[in-house]
Amino acid sequence: MDMTGAQWRKSSKSGGNGGNCVEVADNLAGVVLVRDTKNRDGGTLAFEPAAWRSFVGFAKTQH
């Protein structure tokens, strides 16, 4: 997968203490990329935008 041009941003729920964080790149057409902030070369998950929106919507309802 060509990730050229991916603009990564840290999750808004990530703390500043170096804990468990993810980064998301949602600026590419047709795909949302997710990776571990502590292991950026460890792999990247790819989601269809609709699936990512569904996941985020569900996650927001969980406490």
PDB file of N, CA and C in Angstrom:
ATOM      1  N   MET A   1       0.842  -1.173   0.000  1.00  0.00           N
ATOM      2  CA  MET A   1       0.000   0.000   0.000  1.00  0.00           C
ATOM      3  C   MET A   1       0.892   1.243   0.000  1.00  0.00           C
ATOM      4  N   ASP A   2       0.532   2.178  -0.836  1.00  0.00           N
ATOM      5  CA  ASP A   2       1.292   3.426  -0.917  1.00  0.00           C
ATOM      6  C   ASP A   2       0.786   4.393   0.149  1.00  0.00           C
ATOM      7  N   MET A   3       1.628   4.662   1.128  1.00  0.00           N
ATOM      8  CA  MET A   3       1.265   5.574   2.209  1.00  0.00           C
ATOM      9  C   MET A   3       1.897   6.948   2.027  1.00  0.00           C
ATOM     10  N   THR A   4       2.453   7.192   0.843  1.00  0.00           N
ATOM     11  CA  THR A   4       3.052   8.489   0.547  1.00  0.00           C
ATOM     12  C   THR A   4       2.010   9.578   0.718  1.00  0.00           C
ATOM     13  N   GLY A   5       2.355  10.586   1.462  1.00  0.00           N
ATOM     14  CA  GLY A   5       1.457  11.700   1.674  1.00  0.00           C
ATOM     15  C   GLY A   5       0.566  11.555   2.903  1.00  0.00           C
ATOM     16  N   ALA A   6       0.683  10.418   3.603  1.00  0.00           N
ATOM     17  CA  ALA A   6      -0.127  10.237   4.811  1.00  0.00           C
ATOM     18  C   ALA A   6       0.263  11.289   5.841  1.00  0.00           C
ATOM     19  N   GLN A   7      -0.724  11.966   6.378  1.00  0.00           N
ATOM     20  CA  GLN A   7      -0.508  12.973   7.415  1.00  0.00           C
ATOM     21  C   GLN A   7      -1.000  12.386   8.729  1.00  0.00           C
ATOM     22  N   TRP A   8      -0.059  11.982   9.563  1.00  0.00           N
ATOM     23  CA  TRP A   8      -0.372  11.300  10.809  1.00  0.00           C
ATOM     24  C   TRP A   8      -0.676  12.293  11.919  1.00  0.00           C
ATOM     25  N   ARG A   9      -1.668  11.946  12.747  1.00  0.00           N
ATOM     26  CA  ARG A   9      -1.977  12.734  13.936  1.00  0.00           C
ATOM     27  C   ARG A   9      -2.249  11.777  15.079  1.00  0.00           C
ATOM     28  N   LYS A  10      -1.865  12.194  16.259  1.00  0.00           N
ATOM     29  CA  LYS A  10      -2.052  11.370  17.447  1.00  0.00           C
ATOM     30  C   LYS A  10      -3.507  11.442  17.890  1.00  0.00           C
ATOM     31  N   SER A  11      -4.004  10.352  18.412  1.00  0.00           N
ATOM     32  CA  SER A  11      -5.365  10.302  18.928  1.00  0.00           C
ATOM     33  C   SER A  11      -5.588  11.404  19.956  1.00  0.00           C
ATOM     34  N   SER A  12      -6.759  12.008  19.922  1.00  0.00           N
ATOM     35  CA  SER A  12      -7.073  13.053  20.897  1.00  0.00           C
ATOM     36  C   SER A  12      -7.187  12.491  22.309  1.00  0.00           C
ATOM     37  N   LYS A  13      -7.329  11.183  22.447  1.00  0.00           N
ATOM     38  CA  LYS A  13      -7.418  10.532  23.755  1.00  0.00           C
ATOM     39  C   LYS A  13      -6.052  10.099  24.279  1.00  0.00           C
ATOM     40  N   SER A  14      -4.996  10.328  23.511  1.00  0.00           N
ATOM     41  CA  SER A  14      -3.647   9.952  23.936  1.00  0.00           C
ATOM     42  C   SER A  14      -3.151  10.925  24.998  1.00  0.00           C
ATOM     43  N   GLY A  15      -2.564  10.404  26.025  1.00  0.00           N
ATOM     44  CA  GLY A  15      -1.997  11.240  27.071  1.00  0.00           C
ATOM     45  C   GLY A  15      -0.604  11.707  26.701  1.00  0.00           C
ATOM     46  N   GLY A  16      -0.075  12.599  27.463  1.00  0.00           N
ATOM     47  CA  GLY A  16       1.264  13.114  27.221  1.00  0.00           C
ATOM     48  C   GLY A  16       2.325  12.365  27.985  1.00  0.00           C
ATOM     49  N   ASN A  17       1.977  11.220  28.564  1.00  0.00           N
ATOM     50  CA  ASN A  17       2.917  10.496  29.417  1.00  0.00           C
ATOM     51  C   ASN A  17       3.606   9.331  28.723  1.00  0.00           C
ATOM     52  N   GLY A  18       3.527   9.249  27.401  1.00  0.00           N
ATOM     53  CA  GLY A  18       4.194   8.174  26.672  1.00  0.00           C
ATOM     54  C   GLY A  18       3.492   6.836  26.773  1.00  0.00           C
ATOM     55  N   GLY A  19       2.238   6.836  27.122  1.00  0.00           N
ATOM     56  CA  GLY A  19       1.464   5.609  27.273  1.00  0.00           C
ATOM     57  C   GLY A  19       1.056   5.013  25.946  1.00  0.00           C
ATOM     58  N   ASN A  20       0.006   4.230  25.992  1.00  0.00           N
ATOM     59  CA  ASN A  20      -0.508   3.570  24.791  1.00  0.00           C
ATOM     60  C   ASN A  20      -1.212   4.586  23.903  1.00  0.00           C
ATOM     61  N   CYS A  21      -0.667   4.815  22.730  1.00  0.00           N
ATOM     62  CA  CYS A  21      -1.200   5.810  21.815  1.00  0.00           C
ATOM     63  C   CYS A  21      -1.285   5.240  20.413  1.00  0.00           C
ATOM     64  N   VAL A  22      -2.212   5.761  19.642  1.00  0.00           N
ATOM     65  CA  VAL A  22      -2.275   5.433  18.224  1.00  0.00           C
ATOM     66  C   VAL A  22      -2.238   6.718  17.422  1.00  0.00           C
ATOM     67  N   GLU A  23      -1.807   6.567  16.174  1.00  0.00           N
ATOM     68  CA  GLU A  23      -1.826   7.670  15.230  1.00  0.00           C
ATOM     69  C   GLU A  23      -2.747   7.282  14.088  1.00  0.00           C
ATOM     70  N   VAL A  24      -3.421   8.263  13.532  1.00  0.00           N
ATOM     71  CA  VAL A  24      -4.368   8.045  12.448  1.00  0.00           C
ATOM     72  C   VAL A  24      -4.010   8.970  11.294  1.00  0.00           C
ATOM     73  N   ALA A  25      -4.087   8.437  10.096  1.00  0.00           N
ATOM     74  CA  ALA A  25      -3.957   9.251   8.881  1.00  0.00           C
ATOM     75  C   ALA A  25      -5.249   9.063   8.095  1.00  0.00           C
ATOM     76  N   ASP A  26      -6.039  10.124   8.015  1.00  0.00           N
ATOM     77  CA  ASP A  26      -7.315  10.034   7.313  1.00  0.00           C
ATOM     78  C   ASP A  26      -7.409  11.009   6.143  1.00  0.00           C
ATOM     79  N   ASN A  27      -6.259  11.397   5.631  1.00  0.00           N
ATOM     80  CA  ASN A  27      -6.228  12.361   4.539  1.00  0.00           C
ATOM     81  C   ASN A  27      -6.074  11.719   3.160  1.00  0.00           C
ATOM     82  N   LEU A  28      -5.933  10.406   3.089  1.00  0.00           N
ATOM     83  CA  LEU A  28      -5.772   9.734   1.805  1.00  0.00           C
ATOM     84  C   LEU A  28      -7.133   9.277   1.282  1.00  0.00           C
ATOM     85  N   ALA A  29      -7.300   9.299  -0.009  1.00  0.00           N
ATOM     86  CA  ALA A  29      -8.579   8.923  -0.613  1.00  0.00           C
ATOM     87  C   ALA A  29      -8.870   7.436  -0.400  1.00  0.00           C
ATOM     88  N   GLY A  30     -10.039   7.135   0.157  1.00  0.00           N
ATOM     89  CA  GLY A  30     -10.515   5.764   0.238  1.00  0.00           C
ATOM     90  C   GLY A  30      -9.925   4.892   1.317  1.00  0.00           C
ATOM     91  N   VAL A  31      -9.114   5.454   2.226  1.00  0.00           N
ATOM     92  CA  VAL A  31      -8.492   4.628   3.255  1.00  0.00           C
ATOM     93  C   VAL A  31      -8.188   5.471   4.499  1.00  0.00           C
ATOM     94  N   VAL A  32      -8.311   4.836   5.663  1.00  0.00           N
ATOM     95  CA  VAL A  32      -7.878   5.428   6.929  1.00  0.00           C
ATOM     96  C   VAL A  32      -6.813   4.503   7.492  1.00  0.00           C
ATOM     97  N   LEU A  33      -5.658   5.038   7.813  1.00  0.00           N
ATOM     98  CA  LEU A  33      -4.536   4.255   8.316  1.00  0.00           C
ATOM     99  C   LEU A  33      -4.377   4.475   9.814  1.00  0.00           C
ATOM    100  N   VAL A  34      -4.013   3.411  10.523  1.00  0.00           N
ATOM    101  CA  VAL A  34      -3.823   3.475  11.972  1.00  0.00           C
ATOM    102  C   VAL A  34      -2.532   2.745  12.314  1.00  0.00           C
ATOM    103  N   ARG A  35      -1.727   3.328  13.217  1.00  0.00           N
ATOM    104  CA  ARG A  35      -0.486   2.688  13.648  1.00  0.00           C
ATOM    105  C   ARG A  35      -0.211   3.002  15.111  1.00  0.00           C
ATOM    106  N   ASP A  36       0.657   2.220  15.709  1.00  0.00           N
ATOM    107  CA  ASP A  36       1.071   2.385  17.099  1.00  0.00           C
ATOM    108  C   ASP A  36       2.131   3.476  17.168  1.00  0.00           C
ATOM    109  N   THR A  37       1.915   4.466  18.006  1.00  0.00           N
ATOM    110  CA  THR A  37       2.863   5.575  18.119  1.00  0.00           C
ATOM    111  C   THR A  37       4.243   5.113  18.584  1.00  0.00           C
ATOM    112  N   LYS A  38       4.284   4.109  19.469  1.00  0.00           N
ATOM    113  CA  LYS A  38       5.565   3.643  20.008  1.00  0.00           C
ATOM    114  C   LYS A  38       6.311   2.735  19.039  1.00  0.00           C
ATOM    115  N   ASN A  39       5.625   2.198  18.023  1.00  0.00           N
ATOM    116  CA  ASN A  39       6.255   1.269  17.085  1.00  0.00           C
ATOM    117  C   ASN A  39       5.759   1.577  15.677  1.00  0.00           C
ATOM    118  N   ARG A  40       6.149   2.721  15.169  1.00  0.00           N
ATOM    119  CA  ARG A  40       5.649   3.195  13.875  1.00  0.00           C
ATOM    120  C   ARG A  40       6.021   2.288  12.712  1.00  0.00           C
ATOM    121  N   ASP A  41       7.090   1.520  12.843  1.00  0.00           N
ATOM    122  CA  ASP A  41       7.492   0.609  11.773  1.00  0.00           C
ATOM    123  C   ASP A  41       6.934  -0.793  11.974  1.00  0.00           C
ATOM    124  N   GLY A  42       6.126  -0.987  13.011  1.00  0.00           N
ATOM    125  CA  GLY A  42       5.621  -2.310  13.354  1.00  0.00           C
ATOM    126  C   GLY A  42       4.417  -2.762  12.555  1.00  0.00           C
ATOM    127  N   GLY A  43       3.910  -1.937  11.702  1.00  0.00           N
ATOM    128  CA  GLY A  43       2.752  -2.309  10.899  1.00  0.00           C
ATOM    129  C   GLY A  43       1.690  -1.225  10.935  1.00  0.00           C
ATOM    130  N   THR A  44       0.849  -1.246   9.949  1.00  0.00           N
ATOM    131  CA  THR A  44      -0.211  -0.262   9.805  1.00  0.00           C
ATOM    132  C   THR A  44      -1.504  -0.978   9.460  1.00  0.00           C
ATOM    133  N   LEU A  45      -2.565  -0.619  10.137  1.00  0.00           N
ATOM    134  CA  LEU A  45      -3.886  -1.140   9.807  1.00  0.00           C
ATOM    135  C   LEU A  45      -4.542  -0.195   8.824  1.00  0.00           C
ATOM    136  N   ALA A  46      -5.285  -0.753   7.865  1.00  0.00           N
ATOM    137  CA  ALA A  46      -6.002   0.053   6.880  1.00  0.00           C
ATOM    138  C   ALA A  46      -7.488  -0.249   6.960  1.00  0.00           C
ATOM    139  N   PHE A  47      -8.304   0.794   7.006  1.00  0.00           N
ATOM    140  CA  PHE A  47      -9.747   0.661   7.098  1.00  0.00           C
ATOM    141  C   PHE A  47     -10.412   1.437   5.975  1.00  0.00           C
ATOM    142  N   GLU A  48     -11.552   0.950   5.518  1.00  0.00           N
ATOM    143  CA  GLU A  48     -12.382   1.762   4.642  1.00  0.00           C
ATOM    144  C   GLU A  48     -12.938   2.900   5.502  1.00  0.00           C
ATOM    145  N   PRO A  49     -13.073   4.100   4.949  1.00  0.00           N
ATOM    146  CA  PRO A  49     -13.542   5.234   5.748  1.00  0.00           C
ATOM    147  C   PRO A  49     -14.869   4.972   6.472  1.00  0.00           C
ATOM    148  N   ALA A  50     -15.821   4.307   5.841  1.00  0.00           N
ATOM    149  CA  ALA A  50     -17.110   4.037   6.496  1.00  0.00           C
ATOM    150  C   ALA A  50     -16.926   3.111   7.692  1.00  0.00           C
ATOM    151  N   ALA A  51     -16.066   2.119   7.559  1.00  0.00           N
ATOM    152  CA  ALA A  51     -15.800   1.199   8.670  1.00  0.00           C
ATOM    153  C   ALA A  51     -15.121   1.938   9.820  1.00  0.00           C
ATOM    154  N   TRP A  52     -14.202   2.834   9.508  1.00  0.00           N
ATOM    155  CA  TRP A  52     -13.520   3.612  10.557  1.00  0.00           C
ATOM    156  C   TRP A  52     -14.511   4.517  11.289  1.00  0.00           C
ATOM    157  N   ARG A  53     -15.380   5.191  10.539  1.00  0.00           N
ATOM    158  CA  ARG A  53     -16.387   6.052  11.177  1.00  0.00           C
ATOM    159  C   ARG A  53     -17.294   5.237  12.090  1.00  0.00           C
ATOM    160  N   SER A  54     -17.661   4.057  11.653  1.00  0.00           N
ATOM    161  CA  SER A  54     -18.500   3.189  12.471  1.00  0.00           C
ATOM    162  C   SER A  54     -17.784   2.786  13.748  1.00  0.00           C
ATOM    163  N   PHE A  55     -16.519   2.409  13.631  1.00  0.00           N
ATOM    164  CA  PHE A  55     -15.729   2.031  14.803  1.00  0.00           C
ATOM    165  C   PHE A  55     -15.603   3.193  15.784  1.00  0.00           C
ATOM    166  N   VAL A  56     -15.259   4.365  15.290  1.00  0.00           N
ATOM    167  CA  VAL A  56     -15.095   5.534  16.155  1.00  0.00           C
ATOM    168  C   VAL A  56     -16.421   5.890  16.819  1.00  0.00           C
ATOM    169  N   GLY A  57     -17.508   5.824  16.064  1.00  0.00           N
ATOM    170  CA  GLY A  57     -18.819   6.107  16.636  1.00  0.00           C
ATOM    171  C   GLY A  57     -19.158   5.143  17.769  1.00  0.00           C
ATOM    172  N   PHE A  58     -18.878   3.868  17.563  1.00  0.00           N
ATOM    173  CA  PHE A  58     -19.117   2.868  18.605  1.00  0.00           C
ATOM    174  C   PHE A  58     -18.218   3.122  19.817  1.00  0.00           C
ATOM    175  N   ALA A  59     -16.947   3.384  19.561  1.00  0.00           N
ATOM    176  CA  ALA A  59     -15.993   3.596  20.659  1.00  0.00           C
ATOM    177  C   ALA A  59     -16.409   4.782  21.523  1.00  0.00           C
ATOM    178  N   LYS A  60     -16.969   5.796  20.931  1.00  0.00           N
ATOM    179  CA  LYS A  60     -17.398   6.975  21.680  1.00  0.00           C
ATOM    180  C   LYS A  60     -18.540   6.660  22.641  1.00  0.00           C
ATOM    181  N   THR A  61     -19.288   5.601  22.373  1.00  0.00           N
ATOM    182  CA  THR A  61     -20.412   5.241  23.246  1.00  0.00           C
ATOM    183  C   THR A  61     -19.976   4.385  24.417  1.00  0.00           C
ATOM    184  N   GLN A  62     -18.738   3.885  24.402  1.00  0.00           N
ATOM    185  CA  GLN A  62     -18.236   3.006  25.459  1.00  0.00           C
ATOM    186  C   GLN A  62     -17.538   3.828  26.539  1.00  0.00           C
ATOM    187  N   HIS A  63     -17.708   3.434  27.762  1.00  0.00           N
ATOM    188  CA  HIS A  63     -17.060   4.167  28.866  1.00  0.00           C
ATOM    189  C   HIS A  63     -16.289   3.223  29.710  1.00  0.00           C
TER     190      HIS A  63
END
